[in-house]
Structures are given as structure tokens and as C-alpha cells.
Short mmCIF file of C-alpha atoms and ligand atoms in Angstrom, two decimals:
data_model
loop_
_atom_site.label_atom_id
_atom_site.label_comp_id
_atom_site.label_asym_id
_atom_site.label_seq_id
_atom_site.Cartn_x
_atom_site.Cartn_y
_atom_site.Cartn_z
CA MET A 21 0.00 0.00 0.00
CA PRO A 22 1.41 3.43 -0.82
CA LEU A 23 2.24 5.54 2.21
CA PHE A 24 1.84 9.30 2.28
CA VAL A 25 2.69 11.81 4.96
CA GLN A 26 0.24 14.71 4.72
CA LYS A 27 0.97 17.95 6.56
CA TYR A 28 -1.74 20.55 7.16
CA GLY A 29 -0.64 24.07 8.15
CA GLY A 30 -2.30 26.47 10.57
CA THR A 31 -4.75 28.07 8.13
CA SER A 32 -5.85 24.59 7.00
CA VAL A 33 -6.93 23.67 10.54
CA GLY A 34 -7.88 27.18 11.71
CA THR A 35 -11.55 26.38 12.49
CA VAL A 36 -13.63 23.32 13.33
CA ASP A 37 -15.10 23.45 9.81
CA LYS A 38 -11.64 23.34 8.32
CA ILE A 39 -10.66 20.45 10.55
CA GLN A 40 -13.75 18.63 9.28
CA HIS A 41 -12.67 19.37 5.73
CA VAL A 42 -9.19 17.96 6.43
CA ALA A 43 -10.77 14.83 7.91
CA THR A 44 -12.80 14.40 4.72
CA LYS A 45 -9.66 14.69 2.59
CA ILE A 46 -7.92 12.06 4.71
CA LEU A 47 -10.93 9.77 4.35
CA GLN A 48 -10.75 10.14 0.56
CA ALA A 49 -7.10 9.09 0.65
CA LYS A 50 -7.98 6.06 2.80
CA ARG A 51 -10.63 5.10 0.25
CA ARG A 52 -7.91 5.20 -2.42
CA ASN A 53 -6.18 2.59 -0.25
CA GLU A 54 -3.37 4.83 0.89
CA ASP A 55 -1.72 4.58 4.29
CA ILE A 56 -1.77 8.04 5.83
CA VAL A 57 0.33 9.69 8.51
CA VAL A 58 -0.87 13.23 9.18
CA VAL A 59 1.12 16.07 10.69
CA VAL A 60 -0.76 19.15 11.83
CA SER A 61 0.18 22.66 12.93
CA ALA A 62 -1.56 24.65 15.61
CA MET A 63 -4.75 26.48 14.59
CA SER A 64 -3.77 29.68 12.73
CA GLY A 65 -2.67 32.47 15.04
CA GLU A 66 -2.35 30.16 18.04
CA THR A 67 1.45 30.01 18.20
CA ASP A 68 1.59 33.82 18.00
CA ARG A 69 -1.05 34.09 20.71
CA LEU A 70 0.93 31.84 23.04
CA LEU A 71 4.13 33.77 22.34
CA THR A 72 2.40 37.05 23.21
CA LEU A 73 1.19 35.58 26.49
CA ALA A 74 4.70 34.48 27.41
CA ARG A 75 6.20 37.86 26.51
CA GLN A 76 3.72 39.63 28.73
CA ILE A 77 5.41 37.85 31.61
CA GLN A 78 9.05 37.59 30.50
CA THR A 79 10.69 39.76 27.82
CA HIS A 80 12.88 36.80 26.96
CA PRO A 81 10.78 33.81 28.04
CA ASN A 82 12.61 30.87 29.58
CA PRO A 83 13.23 28.62 26.53
CA ARG A 84 12.35 25.36 28.28
CA GLU A 85 9.05 26.76 29.55
CA LEU A 86 8.35 28.44 26.21
CA ASP A 87 8.57 25.05 24.49
CA VAL A 88 6.14 23.54 27.00
CA LEU A 89 3.77 26.40 26.21
CA LEU A 90 4.14 26.51 22.42
CA SER A 91 3.77 22.76 21.99
CA THR A 92 0.21 22.95 23.33
CA GLY A 93 -1.03 24.54 20.10
CA GLU A 94 -0.37 21.40 18.07
CA GLN A 95 -1.68 19.18 20.85
CA VAL A 96 -5.10 20.77 20.42
CA THR A 97 -5.29 20.10 16.69
CA ILE A 98 -4.16 16.45 16.79
CA ALA A 99 -6.93 15.61 19.26
CA LEU A 100 -9.62 17.55 17.38
CA LEU A 101 -8.65 15.99 14.05
CA CYS A 102 -8.77 12.48 15.53
CA MET A 103 -12.22 13.18 16.93
CA ALA A 104 -13.37 14.41 13.51
CA LEU A 105 -11.95 11.29 11.86
CA GLU A 106 -13.61 9.03 14.40
CA GLU A 107 -16.96 10.75 13.81
CA LYS A 108 -16.57 9.89 10.13
CA GLY A 109 -15.93 6.25 10.99
CA CYS A 110 -12.19 6.37 10.42
CA PRO A 111 -10.02 4.95 13.21
CA ALA A 112 -7.23 7.33 14.14
CA SER A 113 -4.75 7.94 16.98
CA SER A 114 -3.09 11.18 17.96
CA TYR A 115 0.52 11.49 19.09
CA THR A 116 2.40 14.41 20.57
CA GLY A 117 6.03 14.71 19.44
CA GLY A 118 7.17 12.87 22.56
CA GLN A 119 4.62 10.08 22.14
CA ALA A 120 5.67 9.69 18.51
CA ARG A 121 9.24 9.34 19.85
CA ILE A 122 10.60 12.24 17.88
CA LEU A 123 13.96 12.68 19.56
CA THR A 124 15.67 16.06 19.16
CA ASP A 125 18.79 17.75 20.42
CA ALA A 126 18.50 20.02 23.45
CA ALA A 127 18.35 23.38 21.64
CA HIS A 128 15.04 24.68 22.99
CA THR A 129 12.94 26.70 20.52
CA LYS A 130 15.13 25.65 17.57
CA ALA A 131 15.78 21.96 18.17
CA ARG A 132 16.86 19.55 15.44
CA ILE A 133 15.37 16.10 14.99
CA VAL A 134 18.03 13.42 15.56
CA ASP A 135 15.96 10.24 15.52
CA ILE A 136 12.41 8.89 15.25
CA ASP A 137 11.38 5.50 16.58
CA THR A 138 8.51 4.58 14.28
CA THR A 139 7.51 1.28 15.95
CA ARG A 140 4.18 2.54 17.32
CA ILE A 141 3.29 4.43 14.18
CA ARG A 142 3.90 1.36 12.03
CA ARG A 143 1.81 -0.78 14.34
CA ASP A 144 -1.11 1.63 14.03
CA LEU A 145 -0.76 1.72 10.26
CA GLU A 146 -0.81 -2.07 10.13
CA GLN A 147 -4.08 -1.96 12.04
CA GLY A 148 -5.51 0.33 9.37
CA LYS A 149 -5.45 3.44 11.53
CA VAL A 150 -4.65 6.98 10.48
CA VAL A 151 -1.79 8.31 12.59
CA VAL A 152 -1.98 12.00 13.51
CA VAL A 153 1.25 13.55 14.82
CA ALA A 154 1.73 16.99 16.34
CA GLY A 155 4.09 19.04 14.19
CA PHE A 156 6.83 21.38 15.40
CA GLN A 157 7.77 19.40 18.53
CA GLY A 158 9.80 16.57 19.95
CA VAL A 159 11.57 15.59 23.14
CA ASN A 160 15.24 15.74 24.06
CA GLU A 161 17.20 12.99 25.76
CA GLU A 162 15.96 14.15 29.15
CA GLY A 163 12.37 13.79 27.99
CA ASP A 164 11.86 17.56 27.99
CA ILE A 165 9.59 19.02 25.31
CA THR A 166 11.38 20.88 22.53
CA THR A 167 10.12 22.83 19.51
CA LEU A 168 11.67 23.07 16.06
CA GLY A 169 11.46 26.78 15.22
CA ARG A 170 8.71 28.66 13.39
CA GLY A 171 7.27 26.70 10.50
CA GLY A 172 8.73 23.54 12.07
CA SER A 173 5.74 21.31 11.30
CA ASP A 174 7.05 21.09 7.73
CA THR A 175 10.21 19.53 9.13
CA THR A 176 8.27 17.08 11.31
CA ALA A 177 6.44 15.93 8.18
CA VAL A 178 9.58 15.49 6.09
CA ALA A 179 11.44 13.74 8.91
CA LEU A 180 8.54 11.31 9.38
CA ALA A 181 8.36 10.71 5.64
CA ALA A 182 12.09 9.93 5.62
CA ALA A 183 11.89 7.64 8.65
CA LEU A 184 8.86 5.77 7.27
CA LYS A 185 10.22 5.78 3.70
CA ALA A 186 6.94 7.30 2.56
CA ASP A 187 6.14 7.51 -1.13
CA GLU A 188 5.67 11.27 -0.84
CA CYS A 189 5.52 14.04 1.71
CA GLN A 190 2.59 16.31 0.90
CA ILE A 191 2.54 19.79 2.38
CA TYR A 192 -1.06 21.05 2.26
CA THR A 193 -1.40 24.79 2.71
CA ASP A 194 -3.37 27.89 1.69
CA VAL A 195 -1.66 28.22 -1.72
CA ASP A 196 -1.76 25.56 -4.41
CA GLY A 197 2.00 25.26 -4.77
CA VAL A 198 5.28 27.12 -4.86
CA TYR A 199 4.98 30.30 -6.90
CA THR A 200 7.52 32.42 -8.75
CA THR A 201 7.15 34.79 -5.79
CA ASP A 202 4.77 35.29 -2.87
CA PRO A 203 1.37 35.70 -4.55
CA ARG A 204 0.37 38.06 -1.74
CA VAL A 205 2.88 40.59 -3.08
CA GLU A 206 2.67 39.88 -6.82
CA PRO A 207 -0.77 38.66 -7.90
CA LYS A 208 0.72 37.78 -11.30
CA ALA A 209 2.99 35.19 -9.68
CA ARG A 210 2.83 31.84 -11.45
CA ARG A 211 2.73 28.39 -9.88
CA LEU A 212 5.72 26.22 -10.70
CA ASN A 213 5.09 22.57 -11.60
CA ARG A 214 8.53 21.68 -10.32
CA ILE A 215 11.43 23.32 -8.57
CA THR A 216 14.79 21.82 -7.61
CA PHE A 217 15.77 21.22 -3.98
CA GLU A 218 18.64 23.58 -4.50
CA GLU A 219 16.44 26.42 -5.69
CA MET A 220 13.80 25.75 -3.04
CA LEU A 221 16.50 25.82 -0.39
CA GLU A 222 17.70 29.22 -1.63
CA MET A 223 14.12 30.53 -1.84
CA ALA A 224 13.39 29.34 1.71
CA SER A 225 16.61 30.68 3.19
CA LEU A 226 16.13 34.01 1.40
CA GLY A 227 12.73 34.50 2.97
CA SER A 228 10.02 32.46 1.16
CA LYS A 229 8.23 31.05 4.14
CA VAL A 230 6.12 28.57 2.17
CA LEU A 231 8.46 25.80 3.43
CA GLN A 232 10.75 25.79 6.45
CA ILE A 233 14.42 25.70 5.37
CA ARG A 234 15.19 22.64 7.45
CA ALA A 235 12.36 20.71 5.84
CA VAL A 236 13.85 21.33 2.40
CA GLU A 237 17.36 20.47 3.64
CA PHE A 238 16.08 17.25 5.15
CA ALA A 239 14.10 16.28 2.06
CA GLY A 240 17.13 16.92 -0.16
CA LYS A 241 19.45 14.94 2.09
CA TYR A 242 17.19 11.90 2.42
CA ASN A 243 15.71 12.17 -1.05
CA VAL A 244 12.13 12.52 0.17
CA PRO A 245 9.76 13.40 -2.67
CA LEU A 246 8.18 16.63 -1.46
CA ARG A 247 5.06 18.31 -2.82
CA VAL A 248 3.30 21.55 -1.90
CA LEU A 249 -0.45 21.56 -2.57
CA SER A 250 -3.65 23.35 -1.63
CA THR A 251 -5.89 22.06 1.16
CA PHE A 252 -8.87 23.69 -0.48
CA ASP A 253 -8.42 23.28 -4.26
CA GLU A 254 -7.67 20.22 -6.34
CA GLY A 255 -4.42 20.15 -8.30
CA LYS A 256 -0.98 18.65 -8.57
CA GLY A 257 0.78 21.46 -6.74
CA THR A 258 4.55 21.81 -6.97
CA LEU A 259 6.98 18.92 -6.81
CA ILE A 260 10.41 19.62 -5.33
CA THR A 261 12.93 17.37 -7.05
CA TYR A 262 16.46 16.90 -8.21
CA GLU A 263 17.37 18.58 -11.45
CA ASP A 264 16.74 16.50 -14.53
CA GLU A 265 16.74 17.10 -18.28
CA THR A 266 12.98 17.08 -18.61
CA MET A 267 12.56 19.98 -16.18
CA GLU A 268 11.28 23.33 -17.28
CA GLN A 269 14.47 25.25 -17.90
CA ALA A 270 13.92 28.72 -16.67
CA LEU A 271 16.79 31.13 -16.17
CA ILE A 272 15.16 32.47 -13.04
CA SER A 273 12.79 30.33 -10.99
CA GLY A 274 11.65 32.87 -8.49
CA ILE A 275 12.00 35.96 -6.39
CA ALA A 276 12.33 35.69 -2.63
CA PHE A 277 12.28 38.53 -0.16
CA ASN A 278 12.93 39.02 3.50
CA ARG A 279 11.45 41.81 5.57
CA ASP A 280 13.25 40.74 8.73
CA GLU A 281 16.56 42.44 7.97
CA ALA A 282 18.47 45.32 9.52
CA LYS A 283 21.88 46.72 8.66
CA LEU A 284 24.69 48.16 10.72
CA THR A 285 27.72 50.14 9.63
CA VAL A 286 30.96 50.83 11.46
CA GLU A 287 32.35 53.94 9.81
CA GLY A 288 35.98 54.98 9.59
CA VAL A 289 37.73 51.92 10.96
CA PRO A 290 41.47 51.57 10.30
CA ASP A 291 42.07 49.44 7.22
CA ARG A 292 44.32 46.77 8.69
CA PRO A 293 44.33 43.01 9.23
CA GLY A 294 42.02 41.73 11.93
CA ILE A 295 39.39 44.46 11.79
CA ALA A 296 36.59 42.26 10.43
CA ALA A 297 37.26 39.71 13.16
CA LYS A 298 37.31 42.45 15.80
CA ILE A 299 33.90 43.71 14.69
CA LEU A 300 32.21 40.37 14.11
CA GLY A 301 33.77 38.54 17.08
CA PRO A 302 31.72 40.37 19.72
CA ILE A 303 28.64 40.06 17.49
CA ALA A 304 29.08 36.28 17.36
CA ASP A 305 29.75 36.20 21.11
CA ALA A 306 26.38 37.88 21.60
CA ASN A 307 24.82 35.02 19.62
CA ILE A 308 23.80 37.24 16.73
CA GLU A 309 23.83 35.70 13.26
CA VAL A 310 25.26 37.82 10.49
CA ASP A 311 23.92 37.58 6.96
CA MET A 312 25.52 39.87 4.33
CA ILE A 313 28.87 41.56 4.84
CA VAL A 314 30.37 44.38 2.80
CA GLN A 315 33.64 46.18 3.40
CA ASN A 316 34.38 49.25 1.32
CA VAL A 317 37.68 49.86 -0.43
CA ALA A 318 39.83 51.91 1.89
CA GLU A 319 40.25 55.60 1.39
CA ASP A 320 42.70 57.56 3.55
CA ALA A 321 43.64 54.30 5.38
CA THR A 322 40.17 53.93 6.87
CA THR A 323 37.17 51.99 5.66
CA ASP A 324 33.46 51.41 6.35
CA PHE A 325 32.24 47.98 7.34
CA THR A 326 28.56 47.07 6.87
CA PHE A 327 26.64 43.91 7.68
CA THR A 328 23.06 42.75 8.09
CA VAL A 329 21.37 40.88 10.93
CA HIS A 330 17.84 39.73 11.77
CA ARG A 331 15.70 42.72 12.69
CA ASN A 332 15.03 41.22 16.13
CA ASP A 333 18.77 41.40 16.85
CA TYR A 334 19.18 44.99 15.64
CA ALA A 335 19.08 46.76 19.00
CA LYS A 336 21.39 44.21 20.59
CA ALA A 337 23.88 44.44 17.69
CA LEU A 338 23.88 48.25 17.85
CA ASP A 339 24.61 48.01 21.55
CA VAL A 340 27.50 45.60 21.04
CA LEU A 341 29.07 47.82 18.37
CA ASN A 342 28.76 50.95 20.49
CA GLN A 343 30.56 49.15 23.28
CA VAL A 344 33.52 48.15 21.10
CA LYS A 345 33.57 51.35 19.03
CA SER A 346 36.47 53.03 20.81
CA GLU A 347 38.48 49.82 20.91
CA LEU A 348 38.10 49.66 17.12
CA SER A 349 39.10 53.34 16.76
CA ALA A 350 35.96 53.68 14.65
CA ARG A 351 34.57 57.10 13.79
CA LYS A 352 30.91 56.23 14.06
CA VAL A 353 28.38 53.40 14.29
CA THR A 354 25.17 53.77 12.28
CA GLY A 355 22.29 51.47 11.46
CA ASP A 356 19.00 51.11 9.65
CA ASP A 357 16.25 48.64 10.45
CA LYS A 358 13.93 49.75 7.63
CA ILE A 359 15.55 47.64 4.96
CA VAL A 360 14.59 44.49 3.07
CA LYS A 361 16.40 41.93 0.99
CA VAL A 362 15.11 40.93 -2.43
CA SER A 363 16.69 37.96 -4.23
CA LEU A 364 16.53 36.39 -7.67
CA VAL A 365 16.96 32.62 -7.61
CA GLY A 366 17.60 30.24 -10.50
CA VAL A 367 19.91 27.38 -11.42
CA GLY A 368 19.95 28.80 -14.95
CA MET A 369 22.07 31.68 -13.67
CA ARG A 370 25.09 29.41 -13.58
CA SER A 371 25.39 29.41 -17.32
CA HIS A 372 24.12 32.89 -18.12
CA ALA A 373 25.90 36.18 -17.84
CA GLY A 374 24.00 39.44 -17.72
CA ILE A 375 21.35 38.54 -15.16
CA ALA A 376 22.83 40.84 -12.53
CA SER A 377 23.13 43.81 -14.86
CA LYS A 378 19.55 43.33 -16.07
CA MET A 379 18.39 43.16 -12.45
CA PHE A 380 20.24 46.35 -11.48
CA ARG A 381 19.06 48.20 -14.60
CA SER A 382 15.41 47.27 -13.99
CA LEU A 383 15.61 48.54 -10.41
CA ALA A 384 17.40 51.72 -11.47
CA ASP A 385 14.72 52.45 -14.09
CA GLU A 386 12.21 52.56 -11.25
CA GLY A 387 14.44 54.86 -9.20
CA ILE A 388 15.14 52.14 -6.62
CA ASN A 389 18.48 52.59 -4.90
CA ILE A 390 20.45 49.43 -4.13
CA ARG A 391 22.14 49.59 -0.73
CA MET A 392 24.02 46.28 -0.74
CA ILE A 393 24.56 43.40 -3.17
CA SER A 394 25.57 39.81 -2.67
CA THR A 395 25.72 36.95 -5.13
CA SER A 396 26.24 33.21 -5.18
CA GLU A 397 26.11 30.65 -7.96
CA ILE A 398 22.32 30.53 -8.19
CA LYS A 399 21.15 33.77 -6.55
CA ILE A 400 21.59 37.52 -6.54
CA SER A 401 20.41 39.47 -3.50
CA VAL A 402 20.01 43.20 -3.07
CA VAL A 403 19.27 45.20 0.05
CA LEU A 404 16.76 48.00 -0.47
CA ASP A 405 14.80 50.52 1.57
CA GLU A 406 11.70 48.82 2.94
CA LYS A 407 9.33 51.13 1.06
CA TYR A 408 10.52 49.72 -2.28
CA LEU A 409 9.82 46.05 -1.54
CA GLU A 410 6.56 45.60 -3.48
CA LEU A 411 7.72 47.77 -6.39
CA ALA A 412 11.02 45.90 -6.64
CA VAL A 413 9.40 42.45 -6.57
CA ARG A 414 6.85 43.40 -9.23
CA THR A 415 9.44 45.16 -11.39
CA LEU A 416 11.74 42.13 -11.38
CA HIS A 417 8.86 39.72 -11.91
CA GLU A 418 7.96 41.66 -15.04
CA ALA A 419 11.53 42.21 -16.26
CA PHE A 420 12.33 38.50 -16.10
CA GLU A 421 8.91 37.57 -17.52
CA LEU A 422 8.17 35.26 -14.63
CA ASP A 423 4.45 35.50 -15.30
CA GLN A 424 4.90 33.89 -18.71
CA PRO A 425 4.45 30.13 -18.91
CA LEU A 426 7.57 28.43 -20.19
CA THR A 427 7.54 27.17 -23.74
CA ALA A 428 9.40 23.88 -23.83
P1 ADP B 517 1.07 27.02 6.59
O1 ADP B 517 0.34 27.68 7.70
O2 ADP B 517 0.21 26.11 5.79
O3 ADP B 517 2.37 26.39 7.01
P2 ADP B 517 2.54 29.28 5.55
O4 ADP B 517 1.90 30.60 5.83
O5 ADP B 517 3.69 28.86 6.39
O6 ADP B 517 1.39 28.18 5.55
O7 ADP B 517 3.01 29.22 4.02
C1 ADP B 517 2.12 29.55 2.98
C2 ADP B 517 2.29 31.01 2.57
O8 ADP B 517 3.60 31.19 2.05
C3 ADP B 517 1.40 31.47 1.46
O9 ADP B 517 0.15 31.91 1.93
C4 ADP B 517 2.20 32.58 0.78
O10 ADP B 517 1.74 33.86 1.11
C5 ADP B 517 3.60 32.41 1.33
N1 ADP B 517 4.63 32.36 0.29
C6 ADP B 517 5.80 33.04 0.32
N2 ADP B 517 6.51 32.82 -0.77
C7 ADP B 517 5.81 31.95 -1.54
C8 ADP B 517 6.04 31.32 -2.80
N3 ADP B 517 7.14 31.55 -3.51
N4 ADP B 517 5.09 30.49 -3.26
C9 ADP B 517 3.97 30.23 -2.56
N5 ADP B 517 3.69 30.81 -1.37
C10 ADP B 517 4.59 31.66 -0.86
N1 LIG B 518 2.77 26.32 14.82
C1 LIG B 518 4.15 26.57 14.49
C2 LIG B 518 4.30 27.96 13.89
O1 LIG B 518 3.33 28.69 13.80
C3 LIG B 518 4.74 25.54 13.58
C4 LIG B 518 4.12 25.45 12.20
O2 LIG B 518 3.01 25.90 11.98
O3 LIG B 518 4.77 24.90 11.33
O4 LIG B 518 5.38 28.36 13.55
MG1 MG B 519 4.36 27.08 7.32
#
């Protein structure tokens, strides 16, 4: 019997009616003689609600306690979905992450899955039951509850699919696939039939939150066939696969963007060996992740050093730099947390020159100033003022004709 892991996100289980709808979909799959393991998120808005409660008590909530709190969201939906299935005559059992023996490391609020013991799940499947597992959570070696970071239910689903050697991991959500860019920003965005793991990984790490980065990483590593589809509309969705000759060969697959960025500049630092380490050392010590880094060519033996961080870390990073400013003999520390990063992604870039210049020209024609640039083999990212985000995404979507279906 084919085995599918189906994951339903927060908006797909946001109300009792929607949970009923999900139960009906699962029943249809059972009638097609498929074995089904379901992973569900918390009802939409619930994880945010719980976070707000915690922050009303502690500015930086105790991570262990936060995980106990946040994991309750998913616990609600597994039970409700099993009840809905039972009402429809479909035997089902719910499992929290711990009950499903999803073992993680000890990094509370961003734990990684290290092992899954699937004995119980397999036994249930053999008995013809639907297995419903809470996404986004596991337990560490001590038996303490951990969570996997925002969007982590995607990773639970992929990890279960890998452990159970499922035929496919299906991510059901409120869009009917992966689009050339977020359809909420560019209504002309086009659904992709396929995208490579590599491109999807870039899209996810550059801000496309349709799939959690770790889920894509995991699927690529363990070769789990991964598909994004709509909970509410029929369709084949988007398959994430390895590159092959029959794939649509687009130069650019998509545009990702990230609104969670902030940039900091240390002005007038002496241009000598060790300066970058002296600036970024204390930043790393403060547990702040750095994204882009740019150092200007030195003029008059001094230089400016700019880097970007997550917007949540902006105040802390500014603080750290102001503390080390005199030690660095820097003239000034400045920053801006009203910036965004917009990126073009495509494996076709490898073999084509001129993409960057076309990108920069298109943005310039709209009067959009580029503040920073960074490139890799299959992506080009630019940092822009926040107010230009929508215009930049739409301009690039048009310039690279991403709304046009590919002609094979
Ligand atoms: P879920 O709650 O089901 O996990 P998410 O909100 O995490 O759903 O992910 C789905 C959302 O991702 C969509 O509603 C869409 O706005 C957004 N999104 C961002 N980039 C893309 C993209 N390239 N293609 C499709 N959706 C995207
Ligand atoms: N409920 C968690 C979140 O909102 C996990 C998930 O939905 O994937 O981030
Ligand atoms: Mg999600």
C-alpha cells in the first residue's frame, strides 16, 4: 500500500469546519487505499497568541518553559482531528512529538530532529489506523519538550516521511504550490510545476516562508519526494525534485524577499588586518547571526564595514558595536532597520551572464536605490529601503517575464 505523509498548516486547521474538511480529505485518501500519517500545525494564530502571552510575563521567556507552552497549540489540533476522523468512521490515533518518539537535540525553541522510533506508528498503520502527529515538537534525551522553530511542522512531516520511507511528503497549505514569488505581493505570480531542492532551499533561506528551510534540507538529504499543494483546491501542486533534463528550464525560478533584515555600519575603521574579526567577534559572542557583509575599499587608510542581521537582533547588535567602538578606533556606528532583501533565484544563472546587470538596470529604471549586493552561484540578493519592496518584486517579476508560462 502506498504511504503518504500529509501535513496541514495552521490556516488549514484554523476552524472546526476546516478540521472537518481535512478529515474528509484524509478519508478520501484512505478510500484510495493509501496509508496516511498526518502532521498538523496549531490552529492559525495560536502560536503567535501563546508567544504574546509568554512575553507579557518575561521579555525573553525561559526557553524550556516556552517550548512547553508553544507545543500545546499542536496538541489541540491532533486531538480535534482524531475526533473528527472518528466521527466519520475512520479509526485514528493522535501522538504528541514525545509520544511519537521524535527525539531532538537540546536546543530549545530551535531543536533539530536526531531520531524517530517509528515502531508505534507502524503498528497503528498495520491496524488500518490513520496516525496523527503533532508538528513542530519533539523531546530531548531528558524527555523535555522541545520545539523546532517557526514553521517547524514542515520539518516534522519530512522527517517522518524519511523515517517511514513514505512515497511522498505532501505539504497542504493555503496556496496551491510554490509560486515564482509570494502571490500576496505579486498577484501575477505563477505556480511552478517543479522546482529543484537547491532552488527551493535558496528561496526558503532568502525568505520564502512557504516551506521551512530545514524541511527542504532534510528532504534533499534523504531524497524525500516533497510536494506543496492546496488544502482547499484540487491540483498537482509543486513537486520539489532533483534537477533532470525534462525539467522546465527557466533562467530564473523565483524571487524571494525578507522583511526581517536590519543593517549596521561601522564607519571609519582603520584598514588593517584583523578588523573584520574584531567587529564580528563580539557580534558572534552575543549570539547574533550575520547575513551579508560588505567592506568598502579603503580611502585615507580607513574603511566602512557594513553587515546585516535579523531585525530582532538589531538593537542588541547596535549596543554591542557601540561598546567596542572606541576599541576599534571607529569614527561612528550607524544602522538602519527599515531595509529588506530581495533575491533572484535560479539554477539557470550558472550558465548565463547578464542577469545581474539586467536586475540592477530594472531597479534603477524605477528609481530604486540598491544599498548592498551579494551573489552566489544561483542567486543575486540586493538590500533596499523597505518602502521599495513591493515595487522591486513586481518590477523584477515583469523584467524576467516570470508570469509567462515556459515554452518547452
Ligand atoms: P502554513 O500555515 O500552511 O504552514 P505558511 O503561511 O507557512 O502556511 O506558508 C504559505 C504562505 O507562504 C502562502 O500563503 C504565501 O503567502 C507564502 N509564500 C511566500 N513565498 C511563496 C512562494 N514563492 N510560493 C507560494 N507561497 C509563498
Ligand atoms: N505552529 C508553528 C508555527 O506557527 C509551527 C508550524 O506551523 O509549522 O510556527
Ligand atoms: Mg508554514
